[in-house]
XYZ file of C-alpha atoms in Angstrom:
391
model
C 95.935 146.425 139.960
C 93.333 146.695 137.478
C 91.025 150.016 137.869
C 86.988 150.160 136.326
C 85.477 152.781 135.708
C 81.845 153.573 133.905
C 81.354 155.725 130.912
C 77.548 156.262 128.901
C 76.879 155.392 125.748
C 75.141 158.101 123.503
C 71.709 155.749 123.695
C 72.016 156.900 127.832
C 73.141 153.498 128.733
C 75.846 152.667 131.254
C 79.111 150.191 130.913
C 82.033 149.479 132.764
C 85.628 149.900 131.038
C 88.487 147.712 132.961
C 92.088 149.396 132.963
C 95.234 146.773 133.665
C 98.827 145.991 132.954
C 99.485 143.557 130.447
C 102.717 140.927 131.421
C 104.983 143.721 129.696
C 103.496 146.347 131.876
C 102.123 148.155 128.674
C 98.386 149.923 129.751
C 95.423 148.384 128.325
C 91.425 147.961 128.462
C 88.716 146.276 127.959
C 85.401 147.635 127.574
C 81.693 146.938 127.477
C 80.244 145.041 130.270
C 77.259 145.492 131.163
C 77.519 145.605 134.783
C 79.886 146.700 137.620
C 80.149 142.942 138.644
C 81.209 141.402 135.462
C 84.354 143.694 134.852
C 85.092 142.845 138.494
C 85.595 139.090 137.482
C 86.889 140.010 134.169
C 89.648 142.260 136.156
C 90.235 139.586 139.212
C 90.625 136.617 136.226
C 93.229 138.873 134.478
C 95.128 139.248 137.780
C 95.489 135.882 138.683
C 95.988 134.755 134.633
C 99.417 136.878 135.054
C 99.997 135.579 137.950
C 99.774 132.096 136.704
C 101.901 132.883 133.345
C 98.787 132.161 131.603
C 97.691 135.382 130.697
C 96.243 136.143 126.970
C 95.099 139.293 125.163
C 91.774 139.066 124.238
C 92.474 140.790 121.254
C 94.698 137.673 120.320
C 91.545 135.300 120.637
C 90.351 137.528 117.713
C 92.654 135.471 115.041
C 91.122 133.527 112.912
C 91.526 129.534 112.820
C 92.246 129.580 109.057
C 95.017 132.020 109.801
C 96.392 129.781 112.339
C 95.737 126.901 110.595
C 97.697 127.997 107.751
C 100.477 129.323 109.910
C 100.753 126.378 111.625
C 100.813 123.849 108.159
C 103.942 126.898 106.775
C 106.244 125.811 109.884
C 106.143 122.116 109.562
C 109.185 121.773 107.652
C 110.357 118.424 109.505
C 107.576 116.565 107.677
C 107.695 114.006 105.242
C 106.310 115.096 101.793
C 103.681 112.938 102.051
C 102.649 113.734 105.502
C 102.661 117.458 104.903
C 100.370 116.654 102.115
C 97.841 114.562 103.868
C 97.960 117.311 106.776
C 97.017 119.987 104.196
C 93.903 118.340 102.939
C 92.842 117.487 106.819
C 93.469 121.418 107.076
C 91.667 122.626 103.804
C 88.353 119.564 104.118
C 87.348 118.725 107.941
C 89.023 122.050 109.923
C 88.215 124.804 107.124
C 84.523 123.130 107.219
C 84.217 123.240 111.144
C 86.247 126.144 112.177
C 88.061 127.860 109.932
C 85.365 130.855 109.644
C 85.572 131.142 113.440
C 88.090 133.032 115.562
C 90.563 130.897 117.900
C 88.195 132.379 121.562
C 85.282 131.037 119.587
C 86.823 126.932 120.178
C 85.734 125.326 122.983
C 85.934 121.883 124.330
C 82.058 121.827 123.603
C 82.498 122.740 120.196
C 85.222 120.206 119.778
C 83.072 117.248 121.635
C 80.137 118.201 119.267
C 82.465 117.991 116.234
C 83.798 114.501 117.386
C 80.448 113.115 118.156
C 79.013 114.589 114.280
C 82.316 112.777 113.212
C 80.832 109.614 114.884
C 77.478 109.652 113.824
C 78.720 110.033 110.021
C 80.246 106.884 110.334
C 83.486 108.297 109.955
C 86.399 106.228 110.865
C 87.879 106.315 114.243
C 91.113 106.217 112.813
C 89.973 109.438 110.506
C 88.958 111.271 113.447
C 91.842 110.461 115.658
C 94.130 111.970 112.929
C 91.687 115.163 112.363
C 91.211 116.171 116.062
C 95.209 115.014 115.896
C 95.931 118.332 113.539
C 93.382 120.443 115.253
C 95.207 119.836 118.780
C 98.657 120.881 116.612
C 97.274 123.911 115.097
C 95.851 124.761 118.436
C 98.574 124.179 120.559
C 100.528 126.363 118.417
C 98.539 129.001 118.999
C 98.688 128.396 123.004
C 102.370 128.884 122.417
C 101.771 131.840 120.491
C 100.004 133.913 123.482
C 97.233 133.287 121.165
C 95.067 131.089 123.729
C 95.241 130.360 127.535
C 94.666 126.923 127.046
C 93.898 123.841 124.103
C 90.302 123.092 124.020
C 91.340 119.792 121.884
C 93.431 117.994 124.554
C 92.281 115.185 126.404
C 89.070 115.019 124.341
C 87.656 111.523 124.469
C 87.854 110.028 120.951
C 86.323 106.876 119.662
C 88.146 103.602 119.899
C 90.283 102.365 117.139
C 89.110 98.614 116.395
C 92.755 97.440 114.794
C 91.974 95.435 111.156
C 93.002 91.494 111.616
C 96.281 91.292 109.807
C 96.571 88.953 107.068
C 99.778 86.327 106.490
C 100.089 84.360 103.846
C 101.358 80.669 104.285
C 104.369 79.755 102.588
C 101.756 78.211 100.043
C 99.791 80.964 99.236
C 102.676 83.222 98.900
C 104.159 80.483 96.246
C 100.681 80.652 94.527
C 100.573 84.489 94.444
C 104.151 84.823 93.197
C 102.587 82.064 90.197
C 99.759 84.189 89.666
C 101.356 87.718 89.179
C 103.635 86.192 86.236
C 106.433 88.454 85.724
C 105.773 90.134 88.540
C 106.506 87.094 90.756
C 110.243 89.161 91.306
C 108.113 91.841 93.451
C 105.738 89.876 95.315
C 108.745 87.652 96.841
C 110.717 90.894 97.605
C 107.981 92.748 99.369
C 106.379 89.301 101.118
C 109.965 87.893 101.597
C 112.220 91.157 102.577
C 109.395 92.954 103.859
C 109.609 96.136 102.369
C 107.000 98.948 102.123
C 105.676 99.289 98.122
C 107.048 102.913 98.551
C 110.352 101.097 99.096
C 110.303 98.770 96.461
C 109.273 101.380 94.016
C 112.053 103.233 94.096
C 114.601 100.203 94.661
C 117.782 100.346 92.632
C 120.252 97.886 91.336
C 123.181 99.604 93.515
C 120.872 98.932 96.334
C 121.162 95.052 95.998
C 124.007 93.435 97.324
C 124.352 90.080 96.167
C 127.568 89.241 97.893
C 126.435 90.248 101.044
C 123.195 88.362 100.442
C 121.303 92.024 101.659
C 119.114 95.109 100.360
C 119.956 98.342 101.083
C 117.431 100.408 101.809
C 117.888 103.981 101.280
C 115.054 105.477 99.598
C 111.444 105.646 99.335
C 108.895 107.061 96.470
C 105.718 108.557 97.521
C 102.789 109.873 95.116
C 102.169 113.279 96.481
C 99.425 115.462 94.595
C 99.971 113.421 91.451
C 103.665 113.922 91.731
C 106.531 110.949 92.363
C 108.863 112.247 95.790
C 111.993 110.296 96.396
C 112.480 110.607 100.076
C 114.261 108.729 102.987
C 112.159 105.196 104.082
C 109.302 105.772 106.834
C 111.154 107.228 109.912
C 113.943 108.918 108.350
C 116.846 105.829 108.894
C 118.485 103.445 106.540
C 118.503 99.943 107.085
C 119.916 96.776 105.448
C 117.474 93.729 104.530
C 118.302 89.834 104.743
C 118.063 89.026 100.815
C 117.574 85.167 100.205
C 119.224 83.357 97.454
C 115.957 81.912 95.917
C 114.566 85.833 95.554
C 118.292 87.562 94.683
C 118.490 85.077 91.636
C 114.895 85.861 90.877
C 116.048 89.609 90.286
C 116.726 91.592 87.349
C 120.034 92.501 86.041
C 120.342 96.056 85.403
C 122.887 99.067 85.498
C 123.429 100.502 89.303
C 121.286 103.616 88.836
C 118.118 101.809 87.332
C 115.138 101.157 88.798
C 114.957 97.263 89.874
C 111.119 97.617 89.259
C 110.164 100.140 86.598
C 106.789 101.190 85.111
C 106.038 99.429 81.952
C 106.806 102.278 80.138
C 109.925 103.609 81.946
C 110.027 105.761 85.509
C 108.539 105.050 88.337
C 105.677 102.403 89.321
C 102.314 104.026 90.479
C 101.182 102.022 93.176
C 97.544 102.190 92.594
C 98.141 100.967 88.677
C 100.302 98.245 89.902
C 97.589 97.104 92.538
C 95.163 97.595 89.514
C 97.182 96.252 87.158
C 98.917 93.054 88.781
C 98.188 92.199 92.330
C 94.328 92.277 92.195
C 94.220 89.897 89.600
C 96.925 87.898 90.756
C 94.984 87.703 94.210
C 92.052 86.405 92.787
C 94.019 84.060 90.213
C 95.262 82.665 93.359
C 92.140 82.448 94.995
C 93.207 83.982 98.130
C 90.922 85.487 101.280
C 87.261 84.649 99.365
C 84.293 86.646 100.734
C 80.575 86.297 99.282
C 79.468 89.953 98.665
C 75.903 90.982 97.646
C 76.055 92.886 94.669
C 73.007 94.821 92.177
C 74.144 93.047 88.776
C 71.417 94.094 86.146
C 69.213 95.304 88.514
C 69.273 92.044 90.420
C 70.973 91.323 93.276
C 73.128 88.627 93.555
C 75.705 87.070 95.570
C 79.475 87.185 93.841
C 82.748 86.207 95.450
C 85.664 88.827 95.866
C 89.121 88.372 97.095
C 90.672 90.853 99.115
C 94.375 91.502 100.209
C 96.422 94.531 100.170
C 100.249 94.886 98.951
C 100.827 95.574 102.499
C 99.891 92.750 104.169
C 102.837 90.832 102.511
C 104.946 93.229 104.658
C 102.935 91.647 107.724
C 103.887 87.774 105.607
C 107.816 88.546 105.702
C 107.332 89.339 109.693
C 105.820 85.901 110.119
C 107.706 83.931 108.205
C 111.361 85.513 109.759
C 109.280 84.888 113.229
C 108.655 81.101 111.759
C 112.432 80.777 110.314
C 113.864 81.715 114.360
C 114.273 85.315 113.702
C 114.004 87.080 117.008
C 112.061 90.155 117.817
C 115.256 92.710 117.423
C 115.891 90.739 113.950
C 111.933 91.541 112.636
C 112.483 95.075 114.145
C 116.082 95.461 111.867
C 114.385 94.511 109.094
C 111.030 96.045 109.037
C 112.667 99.356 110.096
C 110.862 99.716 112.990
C 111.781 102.627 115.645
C 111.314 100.872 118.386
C 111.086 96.558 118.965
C 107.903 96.752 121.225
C 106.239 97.818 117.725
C 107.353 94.711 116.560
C 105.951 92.901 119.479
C 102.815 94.255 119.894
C 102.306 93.499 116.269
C 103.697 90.418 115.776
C 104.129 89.243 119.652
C 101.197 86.812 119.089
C 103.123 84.811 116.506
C 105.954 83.427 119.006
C 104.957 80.227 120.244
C 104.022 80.723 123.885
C 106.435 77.576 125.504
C 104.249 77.464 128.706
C 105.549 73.769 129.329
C 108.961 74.707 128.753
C 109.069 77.773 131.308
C 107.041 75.300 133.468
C 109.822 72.279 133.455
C 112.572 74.854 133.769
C 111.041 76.478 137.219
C 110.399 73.034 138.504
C 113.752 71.814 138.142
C 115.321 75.449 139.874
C 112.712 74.943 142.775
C 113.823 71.094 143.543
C 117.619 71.801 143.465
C 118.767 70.842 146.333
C 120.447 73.541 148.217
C 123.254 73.503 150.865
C 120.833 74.096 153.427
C 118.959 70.910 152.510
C 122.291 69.064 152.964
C 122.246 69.739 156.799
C 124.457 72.661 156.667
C 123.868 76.585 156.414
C 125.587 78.252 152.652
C 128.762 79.742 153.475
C 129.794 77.718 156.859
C 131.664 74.801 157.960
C 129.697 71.759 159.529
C 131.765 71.035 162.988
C 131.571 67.471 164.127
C 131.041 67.340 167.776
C 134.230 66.311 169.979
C 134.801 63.530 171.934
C 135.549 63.949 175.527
C-alpha cells in the first residue's frame, strides 16, 4: 500500500510526498501536492491502476510527442514506400504543428476535439482529417503499448463525415473519343479504361508482363513517385493478379523487348504521372470535350465565365469496372481484376451499376408460391392416400 508523508519546503510551506510499489515492485514517489487529500487520490488511483493492468509512470507521460512520433514512423517497416512517405509529412506538418512541443500526459481528448474542430473550421477536408487524427491514434496507441500512457485520447473521437466524390464512367463513346484525342497515347487510355489498371501500374508495365496468347496482363509491379524519386514496388495491397486483355487493345500495343517499359517517358525511364496528366490527358479531355463545367475566372482583371473539363486518369479505372459490369462480368470477376482485397469493395463501389431485376425476382417468387404442393392434391407429403373399404 502506498504510504504519504509531509515534508517543508525551505519557503515554510507544507506538501505531501506519496511512497508506492510500481507493477515490478521497485519503490517509488511522487511528490508535491499541495494537500493531504490530493496525494490520497493520487495514491488510491495508483492502487487500483495496478490493479487494473493499467498502471503508468508518470515520469513516462514526460516523453515528448515528437519523440514518439518519430519512434513510432522508425518501426513501420510493413509500409508501402509511398505510404511511409505520406505518413512522414502528416508527422512533420499537422502533428509537429499541434503537439509535437508537448509531452504525451499533456494530450487529451479535449485537446484532440479542439484540434479536429480547428481542422473543420479551416475547411480542411474530412478525408484530410480522418487520415491525420488516423496517424495521431497510431503514434498514440503505440505509446499506450509502450507503458507510455494509460489510455488513447484519439480513439473514438467523432470526426467529420466523408461526403464520397460522384464517380465518373465514361460511355463506350467517350472512351472511343478520348482514346482519338490523346493520339499516340490512345495505347494507354484503352489499357487503363479497358484493363483497369492503376497509372502506378501502367507506368511500370513491361513487355514480359503481356501475354498475348493467353489474351491477359500480368500484373506484378507498381511505380510510385516518392520525394521526387521513382519506387518499383508490388501493386496496391501487396498481391499479383492477372488482367483480361482484349484483342482490339493487345494489337493496339507496342512491340518491345521483355524487360522494356510498354509505356516509357518520352525521353527514356519511367513516366511521371503528373507530366503525363499535364502533358496528354488534360488536353486530350478537353479535345474530347468531356465533363464541361462553366467556371468564373479573373481574366485581365475581368471576370468572366470560361468552360473547363475535368476528369482524372483514375476514373477510367472506375470506366473498365462498368463496362466488365455492362459486358456480364460478375462481382468476383471486377474484384479479380481490379485487385481488390475483398468483393464487397467492389460492390459497394460498383453495386449500383447491376441492373436491379425487381420483375424478375418478382415472377420467380410467384411461380414458387403457386406450385402446387402434395398437400394441395388431397394428400399429406410423405404418406399414402388409403381408399376407404367396402364392407
Amino acid at each position: 500500500m502506498a504510504t504519504i508523508e509531509p515534508y517543508t519546503l525551505a519557503s515554510g510551506a507544507i506538501r505531501y510526498r506519496v511512497r508506492y510499489r510500481k507493477p515490478d515492485h521497485k519503490p517509488t514517489d511522487k511528490r508535491g501536492f499541495t494537500t493531504k487529500r490530493d496525494a490520497k487520490a493520487f495514491a488510491a488511483t495508483v492502487e487500483v491502476d495496478k490493479m487494473r493492468g493499467a498502471y503508468v509512470s508518470p515520469a513516462a507521460g514526460k516523453h515528448l510527442v515528437a519523440d514518439a512520433a518519430a519512434t513510432w514512423i522508425a518501426d513501420q517497416h510493413h509500409l508501402s514506400p509511398s505510404t511511409a512517405s505520406r505518413y512522414r509529412g502528416i508527422v512533420d506538418g499537422a502533428i509537429a504543428a499541434k503537439f509535437g512541443h508537448l509531452t504525451l500526459g499533456k494530450i487529451t481528448r479535449p485537446l484532440v476535439r479542439s484540434w479536429i474542430a480547428e481542422q473543420v473550421d479551416a475547411d480542411t477536408p474530412a478525408e484530410t482529417v480522418h487520415k491525420q487524427v488516423g496517424v495521431l491514434r497510431r503514434i498514440l496507441a503505440q505509446a499506450v503499448e509502450d507503458g507510455r500512457l494509460a489510455v488513447n485520447p484519439a480513439d473514438k473521437v467523432r470526426l467529420p463525415a466523408i461526403v464520397p466524390a460522384e464517380m465518373k464512367f465514361l460511355t463506350l463513346e467517350q472512351l472511343h473519343a478520348l482514346a482519338a484525342a490523346a493520339g499516340d497515347a490512345a495505347p494507354a487510355i484503352w489499357t487503363l479504361g479497358a484493363c483497369g489498371l492503376r497509372l502506378g501500374e501502367l507506368v511500370g508495365l513491361r513487355h514480359a508482363d503481356v501475354d498475348l496468347e493467353a489474351g491477359v496482363l500480368h500484373i506484378v509491379r507498381s511505380v510510385t513517385l516518392v520525394d521526387g524519386k521513382h519506387v518499383d514496388g508490388p501493386p496496391k495491397g501487396g498481391k499479383r493478379r492477372t488482367v483480361p486483355l482484349p484483342q482490339f487493345v493487345a494489337e493496339q500495343l507496342p512491340q518491345g523487348r521483355d524487360e522494356a517499359l510498354v509505356f516509357p517517358a518520352p525521353g527514356g525511364g519511367y513516366l511521371r504521372h503528373g507530366n503525363w496528366r499535364t502533358r496528354v490527358f488534360d488536353p486530350a479531355v478537353t479535345k474530347a470535350g468531356l465533363f464541361p463545367t462553366e467556371v468564373e475566372k479573373v481574366v485581365d482583371g475581368k471576370k468572366t465565365t470560361v468552360v473547363e473539363y475535368d476528369l482524372h486518369p483514375h476514373e477510367l479505372r472506375h470506366t473498365a469496372a462498368s463496362l466488365a459490369i455492362s459486358s456480364g462480368a460478375n462481382i468476383k470477376a471486377v474484384q479479380a481484376m481490379l485487385g481488390h482485397a475483398r468483393a464487397s469493395i467492389s460492390l459497394d463501389r460498383y453495386g449500383h451499376l447491376y441492373p436491379a431485376d425487381v420483375e424478375g425476382i418478382t415472377g420467380a417468387l410467384q411461380a414458387m408460391l403457386t406450385r402446387p404442393t402434395a398437400a394441395d392434391c388431397g394428400h399429406a407429403v410423405g404418406t399414402e392416400r388409403k381408399e376407404p373399404v367396402s364392407e
